[in-house]
XYZ file of C-alpha atoms in Angstrom:
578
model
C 41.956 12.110 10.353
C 44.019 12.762 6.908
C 43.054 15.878 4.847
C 42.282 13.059 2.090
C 39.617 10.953 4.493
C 38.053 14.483 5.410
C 37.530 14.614 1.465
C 36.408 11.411 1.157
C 34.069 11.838 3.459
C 32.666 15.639 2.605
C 32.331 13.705 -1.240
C 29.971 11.168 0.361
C 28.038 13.202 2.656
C 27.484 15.820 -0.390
C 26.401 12.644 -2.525
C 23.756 11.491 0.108
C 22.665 14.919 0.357
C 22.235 15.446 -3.529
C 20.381 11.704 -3.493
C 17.630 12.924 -1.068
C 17.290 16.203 -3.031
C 16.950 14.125 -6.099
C 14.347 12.072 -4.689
C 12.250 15.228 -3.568
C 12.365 16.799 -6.825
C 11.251 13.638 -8.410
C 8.714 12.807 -6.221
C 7.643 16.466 -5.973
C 7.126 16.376 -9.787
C 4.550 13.306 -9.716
C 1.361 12.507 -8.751
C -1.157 9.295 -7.761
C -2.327 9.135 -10.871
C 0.534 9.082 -13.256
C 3.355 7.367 -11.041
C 4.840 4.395 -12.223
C 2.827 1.130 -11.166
C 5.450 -1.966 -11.923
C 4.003 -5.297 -12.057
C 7.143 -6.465 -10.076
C 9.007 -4.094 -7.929
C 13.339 -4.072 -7.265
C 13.765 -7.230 -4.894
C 17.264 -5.556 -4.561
C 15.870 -2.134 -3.229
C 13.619 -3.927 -0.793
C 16.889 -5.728 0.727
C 18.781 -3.028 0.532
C 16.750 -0.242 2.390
C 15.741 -3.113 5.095
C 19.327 -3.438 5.826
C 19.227 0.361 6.271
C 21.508 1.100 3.084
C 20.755 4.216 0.719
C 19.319 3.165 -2.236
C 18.561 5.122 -5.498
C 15.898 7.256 -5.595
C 14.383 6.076 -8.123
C 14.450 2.543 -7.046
C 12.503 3.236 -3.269
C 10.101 5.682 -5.738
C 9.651 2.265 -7.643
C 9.436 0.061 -5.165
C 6.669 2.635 -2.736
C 4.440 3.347 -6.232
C 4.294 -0.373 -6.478
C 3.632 -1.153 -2.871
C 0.353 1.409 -2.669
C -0.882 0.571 -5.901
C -0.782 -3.014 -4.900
C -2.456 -2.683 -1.480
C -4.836 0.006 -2.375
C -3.166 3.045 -0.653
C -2.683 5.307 -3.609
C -3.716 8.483 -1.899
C -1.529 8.409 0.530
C 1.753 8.013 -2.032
C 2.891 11.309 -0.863
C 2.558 10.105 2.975
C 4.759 6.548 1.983
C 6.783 8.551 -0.066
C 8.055 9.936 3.151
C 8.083 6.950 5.201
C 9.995 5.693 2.907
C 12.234 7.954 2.944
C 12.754 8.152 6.571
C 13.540 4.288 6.954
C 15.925 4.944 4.340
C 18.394 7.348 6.272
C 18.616 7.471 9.775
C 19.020 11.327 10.158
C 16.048 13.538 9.841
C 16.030 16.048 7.135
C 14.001 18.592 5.526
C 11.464 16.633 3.094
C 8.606 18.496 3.276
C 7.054 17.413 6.408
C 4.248 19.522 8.027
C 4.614 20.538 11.505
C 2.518 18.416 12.909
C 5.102 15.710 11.817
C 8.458 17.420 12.704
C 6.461 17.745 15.982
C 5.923 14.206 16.132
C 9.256 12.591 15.149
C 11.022 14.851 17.601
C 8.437 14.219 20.381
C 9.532 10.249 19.846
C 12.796 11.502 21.628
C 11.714 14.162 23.839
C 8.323 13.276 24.839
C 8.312 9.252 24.522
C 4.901 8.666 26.033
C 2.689 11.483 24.705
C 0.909 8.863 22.470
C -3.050 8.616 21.421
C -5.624 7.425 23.525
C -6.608 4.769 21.404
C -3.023 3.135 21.939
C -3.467 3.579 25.775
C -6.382 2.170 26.195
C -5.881 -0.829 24.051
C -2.397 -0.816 27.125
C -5.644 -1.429 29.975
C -7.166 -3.651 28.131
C -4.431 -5.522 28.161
C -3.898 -5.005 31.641
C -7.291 -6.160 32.286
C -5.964 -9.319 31.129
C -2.814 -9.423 33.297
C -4.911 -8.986 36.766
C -7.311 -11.679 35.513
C -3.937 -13.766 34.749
C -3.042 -13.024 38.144
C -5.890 -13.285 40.291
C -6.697 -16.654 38.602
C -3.365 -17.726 40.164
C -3.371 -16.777 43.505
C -6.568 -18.334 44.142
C -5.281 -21.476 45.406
C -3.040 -19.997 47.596
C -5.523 -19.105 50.106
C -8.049 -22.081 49.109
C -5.309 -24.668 49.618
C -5.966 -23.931 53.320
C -9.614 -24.974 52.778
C -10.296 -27.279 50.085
C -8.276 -30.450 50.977
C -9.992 -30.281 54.571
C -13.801 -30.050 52.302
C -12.631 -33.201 49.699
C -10.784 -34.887 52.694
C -7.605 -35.027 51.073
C -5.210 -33.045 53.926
C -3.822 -36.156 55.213
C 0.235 -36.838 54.852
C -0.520 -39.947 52.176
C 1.412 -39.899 48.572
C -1.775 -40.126 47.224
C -3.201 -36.951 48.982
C 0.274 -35.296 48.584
C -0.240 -35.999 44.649
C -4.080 -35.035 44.319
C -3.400 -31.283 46.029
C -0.092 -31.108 44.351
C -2.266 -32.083 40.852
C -5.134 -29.678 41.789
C -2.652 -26.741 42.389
C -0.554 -27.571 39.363
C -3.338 -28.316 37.135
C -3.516 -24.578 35.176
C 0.160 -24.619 35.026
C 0.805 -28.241 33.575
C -2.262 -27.469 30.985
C -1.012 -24.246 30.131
C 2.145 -26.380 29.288
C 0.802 -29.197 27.444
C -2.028 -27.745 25.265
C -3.399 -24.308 26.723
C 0.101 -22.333 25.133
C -0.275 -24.592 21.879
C -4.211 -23.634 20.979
C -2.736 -20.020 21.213
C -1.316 -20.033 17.081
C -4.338 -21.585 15.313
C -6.746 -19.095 17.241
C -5.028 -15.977 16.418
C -4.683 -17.693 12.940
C -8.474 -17.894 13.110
C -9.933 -15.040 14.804
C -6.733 -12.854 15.391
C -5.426 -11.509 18.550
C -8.992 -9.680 20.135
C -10.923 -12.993 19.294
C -8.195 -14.734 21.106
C -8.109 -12.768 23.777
C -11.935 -12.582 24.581
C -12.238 -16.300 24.571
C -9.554 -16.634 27.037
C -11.563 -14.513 29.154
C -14.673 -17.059 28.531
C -12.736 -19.768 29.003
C -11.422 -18.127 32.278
C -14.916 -16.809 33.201
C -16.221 -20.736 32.940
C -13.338 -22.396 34.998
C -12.964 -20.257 38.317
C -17.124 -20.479 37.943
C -16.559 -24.399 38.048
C -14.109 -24.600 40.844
C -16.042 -22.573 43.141
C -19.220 -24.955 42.595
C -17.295 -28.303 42.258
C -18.364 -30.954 44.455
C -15.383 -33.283 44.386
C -11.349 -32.935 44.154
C -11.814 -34.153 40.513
C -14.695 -32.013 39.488
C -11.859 -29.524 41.060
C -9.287 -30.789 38.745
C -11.304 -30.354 35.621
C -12.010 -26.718 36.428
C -8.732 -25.941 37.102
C -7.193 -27.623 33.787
C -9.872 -25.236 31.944
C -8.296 -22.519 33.567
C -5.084 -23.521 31.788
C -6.810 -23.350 28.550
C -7.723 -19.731 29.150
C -4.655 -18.453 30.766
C -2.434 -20.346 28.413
C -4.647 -19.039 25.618
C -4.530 -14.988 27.178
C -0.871 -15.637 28.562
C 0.228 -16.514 24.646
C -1.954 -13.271 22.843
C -1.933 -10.639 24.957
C 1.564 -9.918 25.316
C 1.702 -10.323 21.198
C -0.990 -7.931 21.318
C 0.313 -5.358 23.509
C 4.044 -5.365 21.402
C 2.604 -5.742 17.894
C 0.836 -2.065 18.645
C 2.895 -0.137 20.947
C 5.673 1.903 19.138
C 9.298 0.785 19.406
C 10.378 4.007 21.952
C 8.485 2.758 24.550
C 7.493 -0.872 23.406
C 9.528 -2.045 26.716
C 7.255 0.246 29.190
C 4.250 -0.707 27.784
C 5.100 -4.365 27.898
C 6.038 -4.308 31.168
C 1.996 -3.311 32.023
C 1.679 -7.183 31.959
C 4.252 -8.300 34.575
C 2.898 -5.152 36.649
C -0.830 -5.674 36.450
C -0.289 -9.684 36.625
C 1.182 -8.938 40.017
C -1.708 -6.206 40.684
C -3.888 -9.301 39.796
C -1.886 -11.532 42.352
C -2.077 -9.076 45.046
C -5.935 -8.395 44.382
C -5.855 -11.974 44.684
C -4.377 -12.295 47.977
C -6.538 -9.619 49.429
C -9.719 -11.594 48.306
C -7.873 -14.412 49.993
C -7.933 -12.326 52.780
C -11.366 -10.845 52.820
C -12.638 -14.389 52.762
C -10.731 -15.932 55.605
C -13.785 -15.923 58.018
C -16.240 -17.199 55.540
C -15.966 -20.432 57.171
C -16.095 -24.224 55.299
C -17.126 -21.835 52.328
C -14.168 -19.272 52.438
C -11.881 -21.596 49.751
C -15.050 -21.404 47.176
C -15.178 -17.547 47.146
C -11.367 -17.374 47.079
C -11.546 -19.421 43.898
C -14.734 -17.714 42.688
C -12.934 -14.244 43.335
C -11.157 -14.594 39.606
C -14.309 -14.037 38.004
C -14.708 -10.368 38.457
C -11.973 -8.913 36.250
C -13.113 -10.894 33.205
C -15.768 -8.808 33.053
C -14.215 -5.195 32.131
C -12.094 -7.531 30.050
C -14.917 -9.063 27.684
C -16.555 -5.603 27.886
C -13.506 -3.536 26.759
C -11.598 -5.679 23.846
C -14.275 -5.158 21.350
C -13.690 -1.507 21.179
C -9.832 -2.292 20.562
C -8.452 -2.088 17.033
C -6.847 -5.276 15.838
C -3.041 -5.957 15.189
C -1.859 -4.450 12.776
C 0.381 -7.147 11.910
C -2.009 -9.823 12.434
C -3.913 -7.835 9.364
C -0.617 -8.452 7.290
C 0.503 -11.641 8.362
C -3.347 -12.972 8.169
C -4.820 -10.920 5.440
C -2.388 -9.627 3.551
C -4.624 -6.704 4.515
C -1.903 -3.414 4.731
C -4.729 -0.737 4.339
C -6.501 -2.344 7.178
C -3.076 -2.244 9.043
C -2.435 1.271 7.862
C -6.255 2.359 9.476
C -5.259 0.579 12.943
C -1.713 2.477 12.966
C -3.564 5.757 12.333
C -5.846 5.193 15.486
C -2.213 4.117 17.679
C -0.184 6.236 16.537
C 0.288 9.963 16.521
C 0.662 10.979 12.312
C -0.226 8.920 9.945
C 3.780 9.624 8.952
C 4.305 7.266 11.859
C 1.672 4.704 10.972
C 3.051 4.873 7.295
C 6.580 3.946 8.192
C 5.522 1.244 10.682
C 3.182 -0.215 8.118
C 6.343 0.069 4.970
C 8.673 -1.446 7.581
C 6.478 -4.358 8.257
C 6.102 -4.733 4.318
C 9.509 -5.036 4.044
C 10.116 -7.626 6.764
C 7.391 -9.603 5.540
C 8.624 -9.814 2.199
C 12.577 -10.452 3.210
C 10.816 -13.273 5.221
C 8.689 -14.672 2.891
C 10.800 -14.881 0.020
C 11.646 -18.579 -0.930
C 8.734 -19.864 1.213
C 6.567 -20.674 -1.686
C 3.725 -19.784 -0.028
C 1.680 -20.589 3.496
C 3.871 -22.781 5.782
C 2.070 -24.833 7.946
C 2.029 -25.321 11.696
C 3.643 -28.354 11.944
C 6.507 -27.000 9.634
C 6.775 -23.636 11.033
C 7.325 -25.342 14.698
C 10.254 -27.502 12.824
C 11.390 -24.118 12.192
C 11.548 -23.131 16.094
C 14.251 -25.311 15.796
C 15.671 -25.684 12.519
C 15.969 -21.992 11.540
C 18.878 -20.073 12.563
C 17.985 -17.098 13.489
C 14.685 -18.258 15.154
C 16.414 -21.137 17.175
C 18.350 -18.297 18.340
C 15.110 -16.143 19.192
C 13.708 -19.567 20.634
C 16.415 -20.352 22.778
C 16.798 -16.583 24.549
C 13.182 -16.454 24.957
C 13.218 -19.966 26.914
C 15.994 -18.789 28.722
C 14.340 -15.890 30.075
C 11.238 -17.946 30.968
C 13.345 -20.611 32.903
C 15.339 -17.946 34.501
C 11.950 -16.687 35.677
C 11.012 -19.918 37.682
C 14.538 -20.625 38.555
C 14.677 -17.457 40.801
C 12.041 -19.340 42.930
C 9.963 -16.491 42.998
C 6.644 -19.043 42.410
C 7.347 -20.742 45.683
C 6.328 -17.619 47.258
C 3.625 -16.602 44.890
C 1.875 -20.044 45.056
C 2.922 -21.523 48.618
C 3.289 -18.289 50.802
C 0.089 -18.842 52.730
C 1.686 -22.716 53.126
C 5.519 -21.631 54.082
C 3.960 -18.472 57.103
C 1.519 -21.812 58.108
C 4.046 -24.286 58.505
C 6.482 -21.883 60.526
C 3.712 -21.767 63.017
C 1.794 -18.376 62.259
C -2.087 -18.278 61.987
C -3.790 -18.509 58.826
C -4.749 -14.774 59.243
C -0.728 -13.895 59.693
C 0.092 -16.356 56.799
C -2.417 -14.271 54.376
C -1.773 -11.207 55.946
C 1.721 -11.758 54.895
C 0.851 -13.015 51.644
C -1.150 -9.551 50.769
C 2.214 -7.714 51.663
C 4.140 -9.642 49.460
C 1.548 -8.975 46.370
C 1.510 -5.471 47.192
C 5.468 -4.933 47.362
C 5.693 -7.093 44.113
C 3.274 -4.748 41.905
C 5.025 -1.480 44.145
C 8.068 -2.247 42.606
C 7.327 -3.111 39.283
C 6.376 0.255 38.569
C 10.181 1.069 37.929
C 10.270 -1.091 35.072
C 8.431 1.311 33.112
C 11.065 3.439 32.637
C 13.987 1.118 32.914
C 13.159 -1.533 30.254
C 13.704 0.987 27.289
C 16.322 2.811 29.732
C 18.318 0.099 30.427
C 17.579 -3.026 28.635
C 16.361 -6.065 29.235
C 19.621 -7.865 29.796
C 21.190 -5.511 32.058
C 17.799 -5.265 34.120
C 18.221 -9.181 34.839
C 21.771 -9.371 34.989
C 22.196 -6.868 38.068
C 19.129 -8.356 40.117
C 19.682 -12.056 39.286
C 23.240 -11.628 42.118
C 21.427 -9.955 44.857
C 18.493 -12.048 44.457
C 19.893 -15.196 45.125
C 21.853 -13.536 48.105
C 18.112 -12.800 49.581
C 16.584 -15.779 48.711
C 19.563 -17.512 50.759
C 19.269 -15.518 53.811
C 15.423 -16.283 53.803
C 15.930 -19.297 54.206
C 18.871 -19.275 57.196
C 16.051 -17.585 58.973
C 14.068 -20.431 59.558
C 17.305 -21.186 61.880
C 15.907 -18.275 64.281
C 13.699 -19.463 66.643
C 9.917 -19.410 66.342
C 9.850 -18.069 69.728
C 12.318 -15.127 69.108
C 10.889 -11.532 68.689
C 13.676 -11.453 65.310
C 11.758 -14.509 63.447
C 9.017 -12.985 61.516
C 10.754 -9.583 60.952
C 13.802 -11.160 59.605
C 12.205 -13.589 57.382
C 9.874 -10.803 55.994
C 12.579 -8.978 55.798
C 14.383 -11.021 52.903
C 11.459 -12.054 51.107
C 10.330 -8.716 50.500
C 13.826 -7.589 49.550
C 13.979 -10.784 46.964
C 10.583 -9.595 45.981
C 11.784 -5.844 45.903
C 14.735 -7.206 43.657
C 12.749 -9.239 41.288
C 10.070 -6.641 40.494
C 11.567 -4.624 37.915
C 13.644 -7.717 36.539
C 13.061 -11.355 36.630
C 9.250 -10.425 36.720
C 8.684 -8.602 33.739
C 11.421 -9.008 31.646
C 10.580 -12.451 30.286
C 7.186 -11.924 28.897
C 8.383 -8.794 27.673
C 11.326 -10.335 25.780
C 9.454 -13.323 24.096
C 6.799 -11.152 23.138
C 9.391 -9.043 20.857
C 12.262 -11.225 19.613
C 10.202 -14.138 16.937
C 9.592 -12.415 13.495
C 5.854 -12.172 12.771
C 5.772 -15.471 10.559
C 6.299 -17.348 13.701
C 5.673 -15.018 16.593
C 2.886 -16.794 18.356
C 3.940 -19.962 17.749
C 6.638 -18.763 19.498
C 5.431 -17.269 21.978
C 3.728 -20.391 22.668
C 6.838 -22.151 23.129
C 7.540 -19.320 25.747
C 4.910 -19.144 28.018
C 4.931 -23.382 27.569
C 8.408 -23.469 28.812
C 7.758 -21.335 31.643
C 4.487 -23.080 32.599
C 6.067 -26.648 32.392
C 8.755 -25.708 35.224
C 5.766 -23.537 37.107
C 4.386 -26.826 37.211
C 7.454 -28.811 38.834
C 7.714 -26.405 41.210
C 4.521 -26.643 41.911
C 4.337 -29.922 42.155
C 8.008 -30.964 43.743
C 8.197 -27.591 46.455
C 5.835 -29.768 48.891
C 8.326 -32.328 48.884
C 11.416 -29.880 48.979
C 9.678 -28.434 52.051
C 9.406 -31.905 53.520
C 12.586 -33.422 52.966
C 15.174 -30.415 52.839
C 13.322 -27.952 55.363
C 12.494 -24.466 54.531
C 16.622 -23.855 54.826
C 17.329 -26.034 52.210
C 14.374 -25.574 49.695
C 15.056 -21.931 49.843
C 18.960 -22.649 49.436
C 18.015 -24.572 46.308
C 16.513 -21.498 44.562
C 19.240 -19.407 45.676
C 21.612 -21.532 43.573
C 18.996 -21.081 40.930
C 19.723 -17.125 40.568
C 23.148 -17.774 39.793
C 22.279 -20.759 37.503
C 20.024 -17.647 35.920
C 22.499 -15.126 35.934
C 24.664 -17.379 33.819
C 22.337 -18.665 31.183
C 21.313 -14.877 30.728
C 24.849 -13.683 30.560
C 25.135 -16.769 27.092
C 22.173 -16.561 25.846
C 19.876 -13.541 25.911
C 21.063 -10.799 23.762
C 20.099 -6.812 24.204
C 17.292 -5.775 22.148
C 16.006 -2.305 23.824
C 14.845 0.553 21.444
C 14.188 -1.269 18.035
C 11.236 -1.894 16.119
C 9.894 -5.496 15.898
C 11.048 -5.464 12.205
C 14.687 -4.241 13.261
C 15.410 -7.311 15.974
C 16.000 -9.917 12.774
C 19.343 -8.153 12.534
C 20.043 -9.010 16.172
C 19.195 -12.731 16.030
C 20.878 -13.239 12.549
C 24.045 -12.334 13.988
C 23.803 -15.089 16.212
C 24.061 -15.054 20.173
């Protein structure tokens, strides 16, 4: 570097330095009461500081004297002030913070999950959700052992075929068609909590109904309740969890859905389990099992704070917003900033709207909107990639694929427990390696060696059932492809969705999400039957093997890295393009 760049460069960093002292001073030398309160603060100061330029100090003064005038937050000026301040520089200076806040801005670094209890226990309630997610799914895996035998529909007919096929599919195709959709005018309504505790009502009613059903289409109404509450708790809770975890560890905490949804599925498959012996009844209790983590759930989520961005985007309501980030996060420095960033966002967002967009035009915008199509489309491809992998045929049919290769129904749930088990074992990793790593790299290195696993599997059904190497083998590469998928494929993609739409249209999004990955749940829930029948356990597995790779490839296009920033911050990502 020249002696004359070194001067350039000493000028500028002298200049930023006088700027902040500048703003201190000034700042220092005002109070609540007599700061200035303009009817119409800088737009250009606003867009400036959100694209993380340094702005004039009296400008961001301006613009924060305006902001908690407006929103009723004028004692904390000083606390904004700072906030401010900190979003506009990305070093961290002397500005008068107390300890307790130099302690806490460091401790984002150095001690990432040292967060308040209020934060981690809205995290379980969340989870609560997950294993009720969960356990509501595995419940026909066992039960489709027993109930076709109790409605008389096991026979080899289409029309049988098509009536379990419907009866297992049901939540899924639901979830698809309406359950994901009632998601955005409920948390419009009653905001995420509400949302969330009538999923668990709606839950609570359906696996109630399918245990006490009487026909195959009393059955099939139960179950396509079901899809109203999981599509409803699949579409808010992940929202939820994002919208209050802090951006350092936003990926961990995320990842408690994929992790307890598999919990759920293995609790699942050990109630399966349990009620094996229970005779013509055993398929009732297996589907009646799913009731007893909607409990905790419906007790707990009252006692949670509500979104803090639902406030804004909702009520307009920032002090409300402000008093949930004080309870979630660790200084209400921290809370301040999050709260000034959203503001920001928000108002780059809303400008030119002219006003409340509706549904109908907002889901136009899914598509029409560049930097949400873009959002849209890596959010769908994460979802697809998730049910390309194949990892449902072994989630909903692994009690079908250990009966059909001639094991007992107590080996074929036996080995259904194991694989619920190694899938929550091995999501634990993902904890640390979603905000180590990043979501794209987790699902580009597992999506090879997953299909690799998923092919083998299948060559095993070569071996002999006679042969000492049959079941080994073949549990052998299903729990590696289950080993592999874990920390990736499983709980990437609700992670992902749940972060990358910007709050005007982020459960509508979401919506499209969890829809996407429902609708091709449901085909192959409803086509693996036929795979099985027609191609043979070699060649349905082979066909999901060529599925990771399709994966791999649409991941490597589309999805883009997004690890470490704050919801507000991924707009820059997505503007870009992909």
């Amino acid at each position: 570097m020249t002696a004359a760049e070194n001067e350039v460069l000493s000028r500028a960093s002298s200049d930023k330095h006088l700027r902040r002292a500048r703003f201190i001073e000034h700042v220092d030398d005002n109070n609540a009461e007599d700061m200035p309160r303009p009817s119409s603060p800088s737009e250009d100061a606003r867009e400036r500081l959100l694209q993380a330029d340094i702005i004039d100090p009296d400008e961001l003064l301006q613009d924060v004297a305006g902001f908690v005038h407006t929103h009723n937050l004028s004692s904390y000026l000083a606390t904004f002030r700072n906030a401010a301040l900190l979003l506009n520089h990305a070093d961290v200076f002397d500005i008068g913070l107390t300890r307790e806040e130099e302690t806490a801005l460091d401790a984002e670094t150095t001690s990432r999950w040292q967060q308040p209890r209020q934060l981690y226990f809205t995290v379980l309630t969340c989870s609560l959700g997950a294993v009720m997610q969960g356990w509501c799914q595995t419940g026909s895996n066992g039960a489709t052992l027993g109930f076709p035998v109790a409605f008389d529909v096991a026979g080899d007919s289409t029309r049988e075929k098509i009536i379990v096929g419907a009866i297992n599919a049901g939540p899924f195709v639901c979830i698809a068609v309406l359950g994901a959709w009632i998601a955005s005018p409920i948390n419009d309504a009653i905001g995420r909590r509400g949302a969330i505790f009538t999923s668990a009502i709606l839950s609570l009613i359906a696996v109630l109904g399918s245990a006490l059903s009487r026909s195959w289409l009393q059955l099939l109404i139960a179950r396509l309740v079901l899809g109203l509450g999981m599509g409803l708790n699949a579409s808010t809770t992940s929202v939820y969890a994002a919208e209050c975890a802090p951006a350092v560890i936003r990926g961990g905490l995320a990842v408690s859905w994929q992790m307890n949804t598999a919990f759920g599925i293995f609790l699942g498959f050990c109630a399966n389990l349990a009620m094996v012996n229970y005779g013509a009844t055993a398929w009732r209790l297996q589907l009646g099992s799913a009731f007893l983590p909607t409990l905790p759930l419906l007790a707990c989520i009252p006692f949670c704070v509500e979104s803090p961005s639902w406030l804004i985007k909702a009520k307009n309501d920032y002090a409300d917003a402000f008093n949930s980030l004080r309870h979630l996060r660790n200084t209400e420095l921290q809370a301040a900033r999050d709260v000034y960033s959203i503001y920001l966002q928000q108002h780059s967002q809303n400008k030119g709207r002219g006003g409340k967009t509706s549904t109908t035009k907002k889901l136009v915008e899914l598509y029409t909107v560049p930097r949400i199509r873009r959002a849209a489309i890596a959010a769908g491809t994460v979802m697809l990639s998730q049910q390309l992998c194949g990892i449902n045929i072994i989630a909903f049919y692994s009690s079908t694929i250990f009966s059909t290769a001639g094991f007992s129904t107590f080996i074929a749930l036996t080995a259904s427990c194991v694989f619920g088990f190694v899938n929550t074992l091995f999501a634990l990793p993902a904890i640390y390696a979603m905000d180590k790593f990043g979501r794209r790299s987790l699902l580009l290195w597992t999506f090879p060696p997953m299909a690799v696993s998923m092919a083998a599997a299948g060559m095993c059904f070569n071996i002999s059932v006679n042969s000492a190497w049959y079941l080994p083998s073949l549990s052998i590469f299903l729990l590696l492809f289950t080993t592999l998928y874990s920390p990736g494929a499983g709980p990437v993609p609700f992670t992902y969705a749940s972060e990358v739409f910007p709050l005007t249209h982020r459960e509508l999004g979401m919506s499209l999400s969890v829809s996407t990955s429902s609708t091709f749940a449901s085909v192959l829930s409803l086509t693996f039957p036929y795979l099985l029948a027609v191609l043979k356990p070699q060649g349905a597995f082979g066909v999901y093997a060529v599925g990771n790779v399709v994966a791999w490839a649409l991941t490597w296009c589309f999805v883009p890295e997004v690890k470490g920033l704050r919801l507000e911050e991924i707009d820059a990502v997505f503007e870009r393009g992909l």
